[in-house]
Amino acid sequence: MFENNVICKLLKIKYPIFQGGMAWIGTSELASAVSNAGGLGIIGAGHMPPDALRAEIQKAKGWTEQPFGVNVMLMSPFVKEVMQVVLEEKVPVVTTGAGNPGEYVPALKEIGTKVIPVVASVALAKRLVRSGADAVIAEGTESGGHIGEITTMALVPQVVDAVDVPVIAAGGIADSRGMAAAFALGAHAVQMGSRFVVSEECIAHPHYKETVLKAKDRSTVVTGRSLGHPVRSIANKLSRRYEEMEAAGASTEELEKLGAGSLHRATHEGDVENGTVMIGEISGMLSDIKPVKAIIEDMVNGLPAVFKNIESKAD
Ligand code: TUI
């Protein structure tokens, strides 16, 4: 299986499954587990200072012989230094989020790093492919954290039609059905974040994982639209306070102050009421914590039954 998959060939991985690069919880533990299981593990640089990222990369190198990636969050105050670390450490794959990485593409390509930006629109996908992106991740608004406005269902086929590089589908995918649907839309691979949050290897606080397991289909909300960077997370005390202040016309500074440090409060201190539990809409379907290897094997082993089911309907 996947011998001819263009993403598996491009990145030298066994399965076309990426782990989304999540701030604070996309650590070297999770990334190396995903890479060792045959997927592409990705360290989420988030707001990490450059030295902390270098340490994470070096840990991952010690724990896996397989390719792995770093996700550079372009809104980070350390973005330039973080890109420098990625170059010095010759990380095989770089994904980016929350911005346009165009200016960094030439230097990364120069050393052979594969550059795979996350896009939430056709326009940015086209622009980045012109700049030299090796593939793009089309991420729908179902995703957790910082999001765009278009659904995965509508975005993926439009990006597939617009660019001549492989497309990885993200947003709302957590099992074999989602993976088959991504293939049906023309994607060559999938990226999952939420599913890997509830893995044994993810270091998120137990309260964070419990909150995700309890989530239903309508448990998430989007805040921050007025600031121009919408974020999806579990509705809680903090999100309600945020909504109240947003509706009352609070200033950018006031809203940013409310959000500052709130992700770490949830991921590391386990405060799931006053912190931000970023997670995608598919969390309503997640009901167990499993080892990364089992998550990936279940995805792959479940595909034939899904394909058979699809064919039976068109018979
Ligand atoms: O980046 C993400 N998801 C994230 S980053 C993050 S860290 C954070 N912490 C606190 C507040 C805000 C963020 C949490 N989740 N996903 C990739 C992604 N990129 N989704 C959407 C985009 C995107 C949106 C607009 C990419 C580019 C873009 O436009 C850029 C341009 O200049 O046109």
Tab-separated table of C-alpha atoms and ligand atoms in Angstrom:
chain	number	residue	atom	x	y	z
A	1	MET	CA	0.000	0.000	0.000
A	2	PHE	CA	1.119	3.576	-0.829
A	3	GLU	CA	4.193	2.452	-2.862
A	4	ASN	CA	3.159	4.917	-5.568
A	5	ASN	CA	1.778	7.655	-3.334
A	6	VAL	CA	3.518	10.888	-4.381
A	7	ILE	CA	3.752	12.244	-0.831
A	8	CYS	CA	5.233	8.980	0.501
A	9	LYS	CA	7.787	9.040	-2.316
A	10	LEU	CA	8.581	12.755	-1.922
A	11	LEU	CA	9.131	12.549	1.841
A	12	LYS	CA	10.314	8.913	2.097
A	13	ILE	CA	7.576	7.940	4.558
A	14	LYS	CA	5.495	4.760	4.761
A	15	TYR	CA	2.000	6.227	5.204
A	16	PRO	CA	0.573	9.527	3.859
A	17	ILE	CA	-0.407	10.712	7.330
A	18	PHE	CA	0.951	13.955	8.850
A	19	GLN	CA	0.601	14.954	12.479
A	20	GLY	CA	-0.415	18.610	12.678
A	21	GLY	CA	2.272	20.782	14.273
A	22	MET	CA	0.555	21.880	17.442
A	23	ALA	CA	1.922	24.643	19.689
A	24	TRP	CA	3.003	23.374	23.165
A	25	ILE	CA	1.852	19.768	22.565
A	26	GLY	CA	3.418	18.922	19.208
A	27	THR	CA	6.595	17.936	21.060
A	28	SER	CA	9.489	15.688	20.055
A	29	GLU	CA	7.785	12.829	21.972
A	30	LEU	CA	4.697	12.973	19.775
A	31	ALA	CA	6.535	13.782	16.550
A	32	SER	CA	9.038	10.925	16.899
A	33	ALA	CA	6.243	8.465	17.771
A	34	VAL	CA	4.343	9.435	14.613
A	35	SER	CA	7.468	9.192	12.456
A	36	ASN	CA	8.398	5.819	13.997
A	37	ALA	CA	4.876	4.568	13.203
A	38	GLY	CA	5.344	5.432	9.506
A	39	GLY	CA	3.671	8.849	9.350
A	40	LEU	CA	5.249	12.315	9.339
A	41	GLY	CA	5.700	13.612	12.872
A	42	ILE	CA	5.881	17.392	13.151
A	43	ILE	CA	7.284	19.467	16.014
A	44	GLY	CA	5.080	22.510	16.552
A	45	ALA	CA	7.393	25.492	17.090
A	46	GLY	CA	4.472	27.712	18.157
A	47	HIS	CA	5.925	30.625	20.116
A	48	MET	CA	9.061	28.650	21.134
A	49	PRO	CA	12.317	30.557	21.475
A	50	PRO	CA	14.997	29.302	19.047
A	51	ASP	CA	17.100	27.443	21.655
A	52	ALA	CA	14.094	25.487	22.929
A	53	LEU	CA	13.245	24.472	19.365
A	54	ARG	CA	16.823	23.339	18.731
A	55	ALA	CA	16.643	21.121	21.821
A	56	GLU	CA	13.347	19.591	20.635
A	57	ILE	CA	14.777	18.893	17.171
A	58	GLN	CA	17.841	17.238	18.686
A	59	LYS	CA	15.666	15.065	20.947
A	60	ALA	CA	13.586	13.971	17.944
A	61	LYS	CA	16.761	13.104	16.027
A	62	GLY	CA	17.755	10.840	18.914
A	63	TRP	CA	14.391	9.092	19.017
A	64	THR	CA	13.738	8.436	15.335
A	65	GLU	CA	15.714	7.609	12.229
A	66	GLN	CA	12.703	8.506	10.100
A	67	PRO	CA	11.990	11.874	8.484
A	68	PHE	CA	10.143	14.397	10.611
A	69	GLY	CA	9.120	18.023	10.235
A	70	VAL	CA	8.910	21.316	12.084
A	71	ASN	CA	5.868	23.563	11.858
A	72	VAL	CA	6.836	27.221	11.931
A	73	MET	CA	4.056	29.439	13.236
A	74	LEU	CA	4.562	32.638	11.267
A	75	MET	CA	2.928	34.879	13.908
A	76	SER	CA	5.702	33.950	16.382
A	77	PRO	CA	7.909	36.840	17.520
A	78	PHE	CA	10.886	34.483	16.972
A	79	VAL	CA	10.035	33.479	13.405
A	80	LYS	CA	13.317	34.633	11.834
A	81	GLU	CA	15.518	32.933	14.463
A	82	VAL	CA	13.336	29.809	14.353
A	83	MET	CA	13.810	29.565	10.575
A	84	GLN	CA	17.563	29.906	11.143
A	85	VAL	CA	17.504	26.938	13.569
A	86	VAL	CA	15.529	24.853	11.092
A	87	LEU	CA	18.149	25.627	8.436
A	88	GLU	CA	21.104	24.866	10.720
A	89	GLU	CA	19.553	21.589	11.883
A	90	LYS	CA	18.707	20.634	8.276
A	91	VAL	CA	15.187	19.532	9.225
A	92	PRO	CA	13.862	17.407	6.315
A	93	VAL	CA	10.380	18.981	6.146
A	94	VAL	CA	9.053	22.404	7.125
A	95	THR	CA	5.361	23.174	7.306
A	96	THR	CA	4.159	26.685	8.093
A	97	GLY	CA	0.985	28.152	9.546
A	98	ALA	CA	-0.811	31.407	10.212
A	99	GLY	CA	0.803	33.427	7.445
A	100	ASN	CA	2.671	33.623	4.147
A	101	PRO	CA	6.136	31.977	4.308
A	102	GLY	CA	7.146	33.111	0.793
A	103	GLU	CA	10.315	34.970	1.858
A	104	TYR	CA	11.745	31.853	3.575
A	105	VAL	CA	11.140	29.352	0.751
A	106	PRO	CA	14.359	29.891	-1.305
A	107	ALA	CA	16.772	29.340	1.630
A	108	LEU	CA	14.950	26.200	2.769
A	109	LYS	CA	14.835	24.737	-0.743
A	110	GLU	CA	18.530	25.537	-1.198
A	111	ILE	CA	19.453	22.952	1.489
A	112	GLY	CA	16.928	20.374	0.248
A	113	THR	CA	14.280	20.901	2.943
A	114	LYS	CA	10.796	20.193	1.614
A	115	VAL	CA	8.536	23.202	2.155
A	116	ILE	CA	4.855	22.486	2.717
A	117	PRO	CA	2.821	25.540	3.804
A	118	VAL	CA	-0.637	25.348	5.337
A	119	VAL	CA	-3.085	27.355	3.258
A	120	ALA	CA	-6.699	28.255	3.881
A	121	SER	CA	-7.376	29.729	0.424
A	122	VAL	CA	-6.786	29.001	-3.255
A	123	ALA	CA	-5.063	32.376	-3.750
A	124	LEU	CA	-2.333	31.699	-1.172
A	125	ALA	CA	-1.885	28.130	-2.449
A	126	LYS	CA	-1.216	29.421	-5.984
A	127	ARG	CA	1.140	32.153	-4.775
A	128	LEU	CA	3.195	29.735	-2.653
A	129	VAL	CA	3.451	27.143	-5.403
A	130	ARG	CA	4.844	29.910	-7.638
A	131	SER	CA	7.354	30.646	-4.838
A	132	GLY	CA	8.494	26.998	-4.898
A	133	ALA	CA	6.391	25.120	-2.300
A	134	ASP	CA	6.801	21.339	-2.770
A	135	ALA	CA	3.214	20.608	-1.688
A	136	VAL	CA	0.480	22.422	0.229
A	137	ILE	CA	-1.692	21.492	3.178
A	138	ALA	CA	-5.259	22.683	2.521
A	139	GLU	CA	-6.724	23.192	5.991
A	140	GLY	CA	-10.456	23.610	6.471
A	141	THR	CA	-12.221	25.654	9.109
A	142	GLU	CA	-13.185	22.466	10.987
A	143	SER	CA	-9.649	22.435	12.420
A	144	GLY	CA	-8.657	23.480	15.900
A	145	GLY	CA	-6.555	26.533	16.720
A	146	HIS	CA	-5.935	29.289	14.193
A	147	ILE	CA	-8.231	28.715	11.216
A	148	GLY	CA	-9.425	30.008	7.862
A	149	GLU	CA	-13.047	30.358	6.748
A	150	ILE	CA	-13.595	27.610	4.154
A	151	THR	CA	-14.577	24.032	4.940
A	152	THR	CA	-12.291	21.126	4.078
A	153	MET	CA	-14.975	19.739	1.743
A	154	ALA	CA	-15.023	22.942	-0.319
A	155	LEU	CA	-11.357	23.962	0.001
A	156	VAL	CA	-9.528	20.737	-0.875
A	157	PRO	CA	-10.913	20.140	-4.398
A	158	GLN	CA	-10.500	23.820	-5.276
A	159	VAL	CA	-6.858	23.791	-4.187
A	160	VAL	CA	-6.302	20.463	-5.968
A	161	ASP	CA	-7.624	21.990	-9.210
A	162	ALA	CA	-5.586	25.183	-8.807
A	163	VAL	CA	-2.066	23.822	-8.201
A	164	ASP	CA	0.204	21.232	-9.803
A	165	VAL	CA	1.816	19.983	-6.566
A	166	PRO	CA	0.445	17.337	-4.173
A	167	VAL	CA	-2.187	18.483	-1.674
A	168	ILE	CA	-2.520	17.275	1.904
A	169	ALA	CA	-6.043	17.618	3.351
A	170	ALA	CA	-6.510	18.810	6.939
A	171	GLY	CA	-9.479	19.677	9.117
A	172	GLY	CA	-12.150	17.259	10.304
A	173	ILE	CA	-10.198	14.077	9.571
A	174	ALA	CA	-9.746	11.500	12.333
A	175	ASP	CA	-10.416	8.039	10.893
A	176	SER	CA	-10.314	5.907	7.720
A	177	ARG	CA	-13.549	7.463	6.453
A	178	GLY	CA	-12.029	10.933	6.588
A	179	MET	CA	-8.879	9.686	4.881
A	180	ALA	CA	-10.867	8.072	2.054
A	181	ALA	CA	-12.912	11.261	1.693
A	182	ALA	CA	-9.696	13.286	1.376
A	183	PHE	CA	-8.507	10.946	-1.388
A	184	ALA	CA	-11.898	11.307	-3.089
A	185	LEU	CA	-11.448	15.096	-3.104
A	186	GLY	CA	-8.081	14.693	-4.835
A	187	ALA	CA	-5.725	14.979	-1.861
A	188	HIS	CA	-2.703	12.675	-1.700
A	189	ALA	CA	-2.342	12.670	2.073
A	190	VAL	CA	-4.013	13.791	5.277
A	191	GLN	CA	-2.940	15.805	8.288
A	192	MET	CA	-4.540	15.207	11.696
A	193	GLY	CA	-4.172	17.226	14.874
A	194	SER	CA	-7.107	16.455	17.160
A	195	ARG	CA	-6.792	12.663	16.808
A	196	PHE	CA	-3.165	12.839	17.981
A	197	VAL	CA	-4.030	15.042	20.968
A	198	VAL	CA	-5.785	12.023	22.461
A	199	SER	CA	-2.825	9.697	22.002
A	200	GLU	CA	-0.765	8.171	24.793
A	201	GLU	CA	2.371	9.962	23.604
A	202	CYS	CA	0.832	13.459	23.554
A	203	ILE	CA	2.011	15.367	26.633
A	204	ALA	CA	-1.181	17.456	26.970
A	205	HIS	CA	-2.458	17.610	30.576
A	206	PRO	CA	-4.971	14.804	31.421
A	207	HIS	CA	-7.703	17.443	31.915
A	208	TYR	CA	-7.115	18.655	28.341
A	209	LYS	CA	-7.484	15.138	26.961
A	210	GLU	CA	-10.584	14.461	29.113
A	211	THR	CA	-12.174	17.667	27.805
A	212	VAL	CA	-11.535	16.545	24.228
A	213	LEU	CA	-12.996	13.082	24.895
A	214	LYS	CA	-16.135	14.652	26.422
A	215	ALA	CA	-16.634	17.032	23.467
A	216	LYS	CA	-19.716	16.706	21.271
A	217	ASP	CA	-20.216	17.898	17.687
A	218	ARG	CA	-21.134	21.469	18.771
A	219	SER	CA	-18.702	21.849	21.661
A	220	THR	CA	-16.246	24.161	19.888
A	221	VAL	CA	-16.526	27.894	19.236
A	222	VAL	CA	-14.534	30.388	17.195
A	223	THR	CA	-13.234	33.508	18.903
A	224	GLY	CA	-10.922	36.248	17.672
A	225	ARG	CA	-12.651	37.023	14.368
A	226	SER	CA	-12.636	40.732	15.248
A	227	LEU	CA	-8.841	40.616	15.605
A	228	GLY	CA	-8.451	38.964	12.203
A	229	HIS	CA	-7.119	35.690	13.591
A	230	PRO	CA	-9.968	33.347	14.401
A	231	VAL	CA	-9.226	30.489	16.790
A	232	ARG	CA	-11.346	27.357	17.348
A	233	SER	CA	-11.439	25.934	20.866
A	234	ILE	CA	-13.795	24.235	23.322
A	235	ALA	CA	-16.493	26.610	24.642
A	236	ASN	CA	-15.671	27.395	28.266
A	237	LYS	CA	-15.542	30.200	30.815
A	238	LEU	CA	-12.686	31.936	28.985
A	239	SER	CA	-14.315	31.748	25.541
A	240	ARG	CA	-17.560	33.178	26.967
A	241	ARG	CA	-15.676	36.052	28.597
A	242	TYR	CA	-13.873	36.614	25.290
A	243	GLU	CA	-17.167	36.688	23.364
A	244	GLU	CA	-18.669	39.169	25.835
A	245	MET	CA	-15.686	41.495	25.520
A	246	GLU	CA	-15.566	41.109	21.712
A	247	ALA	CA	-19.293	42.002	21.501
A	248	ALA	CA	-18.774	45.001	23.785
A	249	GLY	CA	-16.114	46.332	21.392
A	250	ALA	CA	-13.047	45.660	23.555
A	251	SER	CA	-9.740	46.910	22.153
A	252	THR	CA	-7.191	44.653	20.474
A	253	GLU	CA	-4.902	45.087	23.502
A	254	GLU	CA	-7.618	43.991	25.953
A	255	LEU	CA	-8.496	40.900	23.884
A	256	GLU	CA	-4.853	39.968	23.359
A	257	LYS	CA	-4.246	40.284	27.089
A	258	LEU	CA	-7.142	37.897	27.790
A	259	GLY	CA	-5.718	35.334	25.343
A	260	ALA	CA	-2.060	35.633	26.370
A	261	GLY	CA	-0.720	32.454	27.952
A	262	SER	CA	-4.126	30.779	27.814
A	263	LEU	CA	-3.094	27.824	25.625
A	264	HIS	CA	-0.288	26.859	28.001
A	265	ARG	CA	-2.696	27.216	30.952
A	266	ALA	CA	-4.838	24.479	29.384
A	267	THR	CA	-2.146	22.209	27.904
A	268	HIS	CA	0.250	22.241	30.873
A	269	GLU	CA	-1.665	23.393	33.977
A	270	GLY	CA	-4.856	21.568	33.025
A	271	ASP	CA	-7.057	24.624	33.592
A	272	VAL	CA	-9.709	23.854	30.985
A	273	GLU	CA	-12.083	26.640	32.101
A	274	ASN	CA	-9.724	29.631	32.170
A	275	GLY	CA	-7.394	28.276	29.481
A	276	THR	CA	-7.860	27.697	25.741
A	277	VAL	CA	-8.528	24.088	24.736
A	278	MET	CA	-7.774	24.327	21.014
A	279	ILE	CA	-9.299	21.374	19.150
A	280	GLY	CA	-11.141	20.658	15.907
A	281	GLU	CA	-14.825	19.948	15.324
A	282	ILE	CA	-14.100	16.229	14.856
A	283	SER	CA	-13.365	16.038	18.610
A	284	GLY	CA	-17.033	15.067	19.032
A	285	MET	CA	-16.124	11.707	17.474
A	286	LEU	CA	-13.062	10.997	19.608
A	287	SER	CA	-13.694	8.610	22.476
A	288	ASP	CA	-10.432	6.902	23.358
A	289	ILE	CA	-6.765	7.511	24.088
A	290	LYS	CA	-4.590	5.178	22.044
A	291	PRO	CA	-0.907	4.776	21.257
A	292	VAL	CA	0.130	6.671	18.109
A	293	LYS	CA	1.022	3.385	16.376
A	294	ALA	CA	-2.522	2.047	16.902
A	295	ILE	CA	-4.065	5.303	15.631
A	296	ILE	CA	-2.053	5.109	12.410
A	297	GLU	CA	-2.563	1.366	11.904
A	298	ASP	CA	-6.330	1.685	12.460
A	299	MET	CA	-6.465	4.493	9.855
A	300	VAL	CA	-4.641	2.422	7.252
A	301	ASN	CA	-6.211	-0.965	8.051
A	302	GLY	CA	-9.700	0.530	7.963
A	303	LEU	CA	-9.357	1.870	4.418
A	304	PRO	CA	-10.321	-1.272	2.417
A	305	ALA	CA	-13.683	-1.548	4.214
A	306	VAL	CA	-14.395	2.128	3.485
A	307	PHE	CA	-13.514	1.698	-0.209
A	308	LYS	CA	-15.783	-1.381	-0.371
A	309	ASN	CA	-18.618	0.551	1.235
A	310	ILE	CA	-18.185	3.373	-1.294
A	311	GLU	CA	-18.243	0.953	-4.226
A	312	SER	CA	-21.325	-0.845	-2.911
A	313	LYS	CA	-23.227	2.423	-2.982
A	314	ALA	CA	-22.412	3.087	-6.610
A	315	ASP	CA	-23.224	-0.476	-7.718
B	1	TUI	O1	-1.478	27.726	12.236
B	1	TUI	C1	-2.436	27.007	12.322
B	1	TUI	N1	-3.026	26.709	13.505
B	1	TUI	C2	-2.621	27.199	14.723
B	1	TUI	S1	-1.300	28.179	15.022
B	1	TUI	C3	-1.642	28.233	16.637
B	1	TUI	S2	-0.662	29.125	17.776
B	1	TUI	C4	-1.665	30.399	18.211
B	1	TUI	N2	-1.729	30.661	19.491
B	1	TUI	C5	-2.485	31.661	19.914
B	1	TUI	C6	-3.205	32.429	19.055
B	1	TUI	C7	-3.165	32.159	17.726
B	1	TUI	C8	-2.390	31.128	17.292
B	1	TUI	C9	-2.739	27.514	16.895
B	1	TUI	N3	-3.267	26.933	15.817
B	1	TUI	N4	-2.981	26.422	11.241
B	1	TUI	C10	-2.518	26.729	9.930
B	1	TUI	C11	-3.317	27.805	9.327
B	1	TUI	N5	-2.809	28.773	8.648
B	1	TUI	N6	-4.637	27.928	9.410
B	1	TUI	C12	-4.978	29.049	8.706
B	1	TUI	C13	-3.799	29.572	8.228
B	1	TUI	C14	-3.609	30.737	7.441
B	1	TUI	C15	-4.515	31.786	7.492
B	1	TUI	C16	-4.295	32.930	6.742
B	1	TUI	C17	-2.493	30.845	6.633
B	1	TUI	C18	-2.271	31.985	5.900
B	1	TUI	C19	-3.179	33.015	5.948
B	1	TUI	O2	-3.016	34.144	5.214
B	1	TUI	C20	-1.740	34.687	5.099
B	1	TUI	C21	-1.654	35.727	4.055
B	1	TUI	O3	-0.768	36.581	4.220
B	1	TUI	O4	-2.432	35.681	3.085
